[in-house]
mmCIF file of C-alpha atoms in Angstrom:
data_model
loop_
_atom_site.group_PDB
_atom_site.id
_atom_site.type_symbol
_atom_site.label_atom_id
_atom_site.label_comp_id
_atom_site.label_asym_id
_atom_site.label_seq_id
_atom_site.Cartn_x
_atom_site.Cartn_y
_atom_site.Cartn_z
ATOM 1 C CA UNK A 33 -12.094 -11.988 31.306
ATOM 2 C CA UNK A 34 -9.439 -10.347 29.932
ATOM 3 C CA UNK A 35 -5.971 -11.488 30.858
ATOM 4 C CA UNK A 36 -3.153 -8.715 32.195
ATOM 5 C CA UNK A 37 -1.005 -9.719 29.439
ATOM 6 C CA UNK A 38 -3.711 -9.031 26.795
ATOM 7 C CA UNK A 39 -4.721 -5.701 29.137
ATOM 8 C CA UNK A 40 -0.620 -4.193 28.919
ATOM 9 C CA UNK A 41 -0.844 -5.101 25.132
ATOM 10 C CA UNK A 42 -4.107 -3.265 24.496
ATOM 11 C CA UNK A 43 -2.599 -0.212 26.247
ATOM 12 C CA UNK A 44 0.260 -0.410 24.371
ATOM 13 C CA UNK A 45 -1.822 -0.570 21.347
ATOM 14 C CA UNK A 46 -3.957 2.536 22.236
ATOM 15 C CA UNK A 47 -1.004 4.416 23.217
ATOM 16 C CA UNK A 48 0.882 3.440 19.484
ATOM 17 C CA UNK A 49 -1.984 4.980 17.711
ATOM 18 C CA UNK A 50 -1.159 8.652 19.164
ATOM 19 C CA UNK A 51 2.321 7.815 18.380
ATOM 20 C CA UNK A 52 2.019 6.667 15.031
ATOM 21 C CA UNK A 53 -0.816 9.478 14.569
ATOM 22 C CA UNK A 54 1.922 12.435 15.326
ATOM 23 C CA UNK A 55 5.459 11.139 14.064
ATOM 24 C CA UNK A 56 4.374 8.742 11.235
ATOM 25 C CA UNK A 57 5.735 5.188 10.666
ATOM 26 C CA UNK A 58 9.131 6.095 9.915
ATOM 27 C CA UNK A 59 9.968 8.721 12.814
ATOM 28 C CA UNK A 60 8.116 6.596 15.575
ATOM 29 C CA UNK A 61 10.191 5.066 17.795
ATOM 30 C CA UNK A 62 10.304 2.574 20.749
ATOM 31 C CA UNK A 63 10.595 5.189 22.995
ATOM 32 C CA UNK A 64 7.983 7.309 21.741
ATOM 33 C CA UNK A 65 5.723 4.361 22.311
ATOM 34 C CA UNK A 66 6.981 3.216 25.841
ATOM 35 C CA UNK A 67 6.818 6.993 26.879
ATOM 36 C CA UNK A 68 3.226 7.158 25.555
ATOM 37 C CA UNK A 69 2.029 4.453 27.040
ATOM 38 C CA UNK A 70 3.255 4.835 30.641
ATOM 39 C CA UNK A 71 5.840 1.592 30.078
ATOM 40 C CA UNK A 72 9.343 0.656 30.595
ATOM 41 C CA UNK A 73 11.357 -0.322 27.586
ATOM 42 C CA UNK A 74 11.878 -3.407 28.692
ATOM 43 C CA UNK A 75 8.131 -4.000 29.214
ATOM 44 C CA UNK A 76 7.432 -2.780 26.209
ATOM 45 C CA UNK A 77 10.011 -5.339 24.404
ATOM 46 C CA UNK A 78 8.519 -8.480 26.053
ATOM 47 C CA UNK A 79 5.226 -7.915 24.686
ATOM 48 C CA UNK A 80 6.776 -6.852 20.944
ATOM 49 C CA UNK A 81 10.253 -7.446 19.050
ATOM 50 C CA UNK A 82 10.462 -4.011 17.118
ATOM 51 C CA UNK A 83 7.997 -0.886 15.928
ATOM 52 C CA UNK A 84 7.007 -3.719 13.001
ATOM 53 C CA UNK A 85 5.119 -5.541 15.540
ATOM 54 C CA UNK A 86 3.978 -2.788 17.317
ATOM 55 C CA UNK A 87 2.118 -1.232 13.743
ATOM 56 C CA UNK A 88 1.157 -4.919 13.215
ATOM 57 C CA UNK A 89 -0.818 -4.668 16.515
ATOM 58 C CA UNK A 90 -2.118 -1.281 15.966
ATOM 59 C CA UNK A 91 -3.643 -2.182 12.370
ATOM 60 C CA UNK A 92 -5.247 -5.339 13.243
ATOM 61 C CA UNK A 93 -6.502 -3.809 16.370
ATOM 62 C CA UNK A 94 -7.704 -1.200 13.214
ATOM 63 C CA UNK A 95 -9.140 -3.676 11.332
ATOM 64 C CA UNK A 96 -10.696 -5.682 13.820
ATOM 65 C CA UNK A 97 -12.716 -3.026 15.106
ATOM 66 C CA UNK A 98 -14.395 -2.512 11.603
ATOM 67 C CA UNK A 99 -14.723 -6.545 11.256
ATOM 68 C CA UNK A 100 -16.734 -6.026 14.146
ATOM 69 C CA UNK A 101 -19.078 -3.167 13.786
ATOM 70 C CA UNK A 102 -19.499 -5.067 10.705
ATOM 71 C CA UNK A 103 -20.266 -8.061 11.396
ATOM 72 C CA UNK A 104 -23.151 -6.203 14.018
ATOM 73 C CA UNK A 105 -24.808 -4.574 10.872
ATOM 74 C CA UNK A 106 -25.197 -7.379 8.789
ATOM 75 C CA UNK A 107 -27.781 -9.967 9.299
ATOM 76 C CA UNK A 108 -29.892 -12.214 7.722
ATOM 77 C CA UNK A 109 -32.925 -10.201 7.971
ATOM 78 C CA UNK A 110 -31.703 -7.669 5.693
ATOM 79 C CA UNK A 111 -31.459 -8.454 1.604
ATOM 80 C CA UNK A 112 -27.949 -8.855 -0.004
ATOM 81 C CA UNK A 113 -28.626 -5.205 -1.408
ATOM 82 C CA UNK A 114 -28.613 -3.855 2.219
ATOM 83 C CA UNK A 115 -26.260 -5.874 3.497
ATOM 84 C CA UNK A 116 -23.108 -4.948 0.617
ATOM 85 C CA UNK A 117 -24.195 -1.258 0.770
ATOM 86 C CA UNK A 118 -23.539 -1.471 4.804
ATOM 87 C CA UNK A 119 -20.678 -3.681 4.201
ATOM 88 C CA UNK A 120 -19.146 -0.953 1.666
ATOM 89 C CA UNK A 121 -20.691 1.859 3.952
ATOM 90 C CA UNK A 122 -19.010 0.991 6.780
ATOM 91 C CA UNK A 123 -15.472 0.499 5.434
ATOM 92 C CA UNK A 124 -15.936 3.607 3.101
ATOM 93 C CA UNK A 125 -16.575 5.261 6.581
ATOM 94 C CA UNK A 126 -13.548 3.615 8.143
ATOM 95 C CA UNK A 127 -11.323 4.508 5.668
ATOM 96 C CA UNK A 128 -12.116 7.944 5.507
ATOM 97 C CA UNK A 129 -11.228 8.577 9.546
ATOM 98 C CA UNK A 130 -8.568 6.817 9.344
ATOM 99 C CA UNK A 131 -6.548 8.998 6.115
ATOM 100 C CA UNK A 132 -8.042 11.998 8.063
ATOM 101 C CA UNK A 133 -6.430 10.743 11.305
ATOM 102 C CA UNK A 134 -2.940 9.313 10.295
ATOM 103 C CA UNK A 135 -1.209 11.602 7.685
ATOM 104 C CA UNK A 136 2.125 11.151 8.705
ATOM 105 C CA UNK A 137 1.799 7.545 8.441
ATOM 106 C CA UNK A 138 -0.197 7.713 5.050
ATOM 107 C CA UNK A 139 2.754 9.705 3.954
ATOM 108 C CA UNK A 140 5.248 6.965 5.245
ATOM 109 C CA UNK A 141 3.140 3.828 3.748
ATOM 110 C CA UNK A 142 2.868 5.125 0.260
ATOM 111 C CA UNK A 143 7.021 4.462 0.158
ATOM 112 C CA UNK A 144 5.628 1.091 1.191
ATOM 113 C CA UNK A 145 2.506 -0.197 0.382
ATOM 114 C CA UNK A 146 3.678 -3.380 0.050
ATOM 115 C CA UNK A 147 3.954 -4.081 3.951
ATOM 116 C CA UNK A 148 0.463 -2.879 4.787
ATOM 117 C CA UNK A 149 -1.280 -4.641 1.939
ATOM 118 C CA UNK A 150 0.472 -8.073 2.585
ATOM 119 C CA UNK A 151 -0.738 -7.617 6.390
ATOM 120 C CA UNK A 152 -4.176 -6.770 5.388
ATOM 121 C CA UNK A 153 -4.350 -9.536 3.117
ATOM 122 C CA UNK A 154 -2.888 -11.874 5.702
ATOM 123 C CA UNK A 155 -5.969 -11.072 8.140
ATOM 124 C CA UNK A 156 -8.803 -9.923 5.409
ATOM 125 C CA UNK A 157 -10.708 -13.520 5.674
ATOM 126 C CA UNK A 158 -12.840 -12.515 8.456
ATOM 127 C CA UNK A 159 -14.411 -9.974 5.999
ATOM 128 C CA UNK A 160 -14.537 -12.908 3.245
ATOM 129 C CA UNK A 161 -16.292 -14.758 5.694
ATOM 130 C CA UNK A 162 -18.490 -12.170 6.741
ATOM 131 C CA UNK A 163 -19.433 -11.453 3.027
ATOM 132 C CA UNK A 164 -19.997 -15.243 2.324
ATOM 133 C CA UNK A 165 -22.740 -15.262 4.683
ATOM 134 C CA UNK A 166 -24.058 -12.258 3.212
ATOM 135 C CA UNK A 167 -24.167 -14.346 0.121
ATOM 136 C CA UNK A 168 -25.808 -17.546 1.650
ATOM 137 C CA UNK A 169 -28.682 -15.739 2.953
ATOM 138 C CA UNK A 170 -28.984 -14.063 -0.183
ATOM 139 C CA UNK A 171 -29.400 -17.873 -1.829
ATOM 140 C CA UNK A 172 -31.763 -18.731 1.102
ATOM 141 C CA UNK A 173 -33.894 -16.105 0.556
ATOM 142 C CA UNK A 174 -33.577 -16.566 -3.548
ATOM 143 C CA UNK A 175 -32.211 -13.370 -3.820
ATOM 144 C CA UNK A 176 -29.401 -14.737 -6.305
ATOM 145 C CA UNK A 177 -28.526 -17.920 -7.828
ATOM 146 C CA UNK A 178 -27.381 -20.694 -5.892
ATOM 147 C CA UNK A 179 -23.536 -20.749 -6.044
ATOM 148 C CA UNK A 180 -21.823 -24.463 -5.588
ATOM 149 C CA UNK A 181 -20.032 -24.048 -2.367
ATOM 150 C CA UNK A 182 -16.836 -24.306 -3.712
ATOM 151 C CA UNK A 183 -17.435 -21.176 -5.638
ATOM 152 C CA UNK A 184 -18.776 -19.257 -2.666
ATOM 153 C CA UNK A 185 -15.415 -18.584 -0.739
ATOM 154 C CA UNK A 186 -14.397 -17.592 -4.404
ATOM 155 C CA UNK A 187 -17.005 -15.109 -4.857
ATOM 156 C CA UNK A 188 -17.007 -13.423 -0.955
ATOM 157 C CA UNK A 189 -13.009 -13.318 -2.052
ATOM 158 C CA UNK A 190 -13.458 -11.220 -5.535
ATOM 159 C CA UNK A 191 -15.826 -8.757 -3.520
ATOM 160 C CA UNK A 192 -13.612 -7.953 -1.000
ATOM 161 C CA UNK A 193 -10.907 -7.782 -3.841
ATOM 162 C CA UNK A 194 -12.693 -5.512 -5.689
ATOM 163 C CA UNK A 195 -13.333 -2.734 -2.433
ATOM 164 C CA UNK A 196 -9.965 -3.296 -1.901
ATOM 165 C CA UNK A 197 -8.502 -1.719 -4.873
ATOM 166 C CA UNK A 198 -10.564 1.330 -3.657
ATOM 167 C CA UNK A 199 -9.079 0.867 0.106
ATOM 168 C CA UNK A 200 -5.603 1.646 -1.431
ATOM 169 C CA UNK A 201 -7.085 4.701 -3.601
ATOM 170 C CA UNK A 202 -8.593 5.897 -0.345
ATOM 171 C CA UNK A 203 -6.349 5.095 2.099
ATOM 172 C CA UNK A 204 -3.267 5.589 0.731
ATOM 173 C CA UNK A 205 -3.622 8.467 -2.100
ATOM 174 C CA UNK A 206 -7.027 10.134 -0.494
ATOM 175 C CA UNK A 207 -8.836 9.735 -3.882
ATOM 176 C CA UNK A 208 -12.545 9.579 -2.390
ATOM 177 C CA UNK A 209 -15.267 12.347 -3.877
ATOM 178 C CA UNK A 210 -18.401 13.308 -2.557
ATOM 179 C CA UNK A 211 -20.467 11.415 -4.554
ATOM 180 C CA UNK A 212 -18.384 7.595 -3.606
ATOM 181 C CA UNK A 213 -21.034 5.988 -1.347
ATOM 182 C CA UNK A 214 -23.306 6.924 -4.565
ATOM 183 C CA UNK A 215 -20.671 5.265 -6.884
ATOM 184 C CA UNK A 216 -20.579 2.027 -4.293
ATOM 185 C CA UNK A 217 -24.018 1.633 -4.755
ATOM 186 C CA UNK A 218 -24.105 1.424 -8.641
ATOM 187 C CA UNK A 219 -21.344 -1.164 -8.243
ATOM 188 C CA UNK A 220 -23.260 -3.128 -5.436
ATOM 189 C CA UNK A 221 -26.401 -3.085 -8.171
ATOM 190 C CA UNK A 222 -24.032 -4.372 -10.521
ATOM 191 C CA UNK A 223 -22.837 -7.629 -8.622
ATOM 192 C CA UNK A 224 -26.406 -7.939 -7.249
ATOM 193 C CA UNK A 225 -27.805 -8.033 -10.969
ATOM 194 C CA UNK A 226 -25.019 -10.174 -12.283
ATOM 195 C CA UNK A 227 -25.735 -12.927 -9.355
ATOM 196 C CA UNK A 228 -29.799 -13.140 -10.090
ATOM 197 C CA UNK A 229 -31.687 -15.511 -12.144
#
């Protein structure tokens, strides 16, 4: 059951997202927030420091929810073809909303991609972890070459690398065509055909 302190957060959350959605990183303020989400200021600065912790909130809360849907779509019934392309599918998806949804803050970020990317790297090893699985069914089912376990976390790691070179093209300079869940395909084939016997 969900705690009132975790509740308050999770409102404040929600309510950052329309806040960061109209004014943008830089032009979002404290108040903004606290007005948004029906809060004092001083509630609102016992649950977080500064706006920094507030957008550290907001994108995890972000992230997580794409970990999750995820982690739902994958399964070990499914080959490791079907399991990268909804892997890819979904974050291509993700990705997509979220540029649509948060220009201001897109426009802020670029002046800064530092700070998001070190975040997102800081909590990216549930998706490592979800593609490592991916991969150790895939090896059950002799679908690719074993891979020593220490090699595994190694591999999971240079997949998620890889998609997240696009996540910055897409994200943060909106450089996605029509044809880029076609494109994520050929590149799944390729990793799939470089793993088999």
């Amino acid at each position: 059951m969900e705690s009132k302190e975790d509740f308050v957060k999770k409102q404040i959350i929600d309510a950052s997202k329309t806040v960061f959605k109209n004014y943008g990183f830089k032009k979002a303020t404290m108040d903004h927030i606290a007005k948004a989400s029906g809060k004092g200021r001083s509630t609102l600065y016992y649950y977080f420091k500064n706006k920094n912790e507030v957008f550290e909130a907001f994108v995890k809360n972000e992230y997580e929810s794409r970990i999750l849907e995820t982690s739902k779509k994958v399964s070990s019934n499914f080959t490791i073809k079907e399991n990268l392309s909804k892997y890819r599918k979904i974050k291509l998806e993700h990705l997509i909303k979220l540029s649509e949804t948060y220009k201001y803050l897109l426009s802020d970020l670029k002046e800064n991609t530092s700070f998001l990317f070190q975040l997102l790297y800081e909590i990216r090893a549930e998706e490592v972890s979800i593609i490592e699985n991916c991969l150790r069914w895939a090896i059950e089912k002799e679908e690719i070459t074993p891979v020593p376990e220490t090699d595994l976390n190694f591999l999971a790691l240079a997949i998620v690398t890889a998609t997240d070179s696009l996540e910055k093209e897409i994200f943060l300079y909106q450089r996605y065509s029509n044809d880029m869940f076609d494109r994520l395909d050929w590149i799944n084939q390729l990793i799939i055909k470089g793993l088999q016997h």
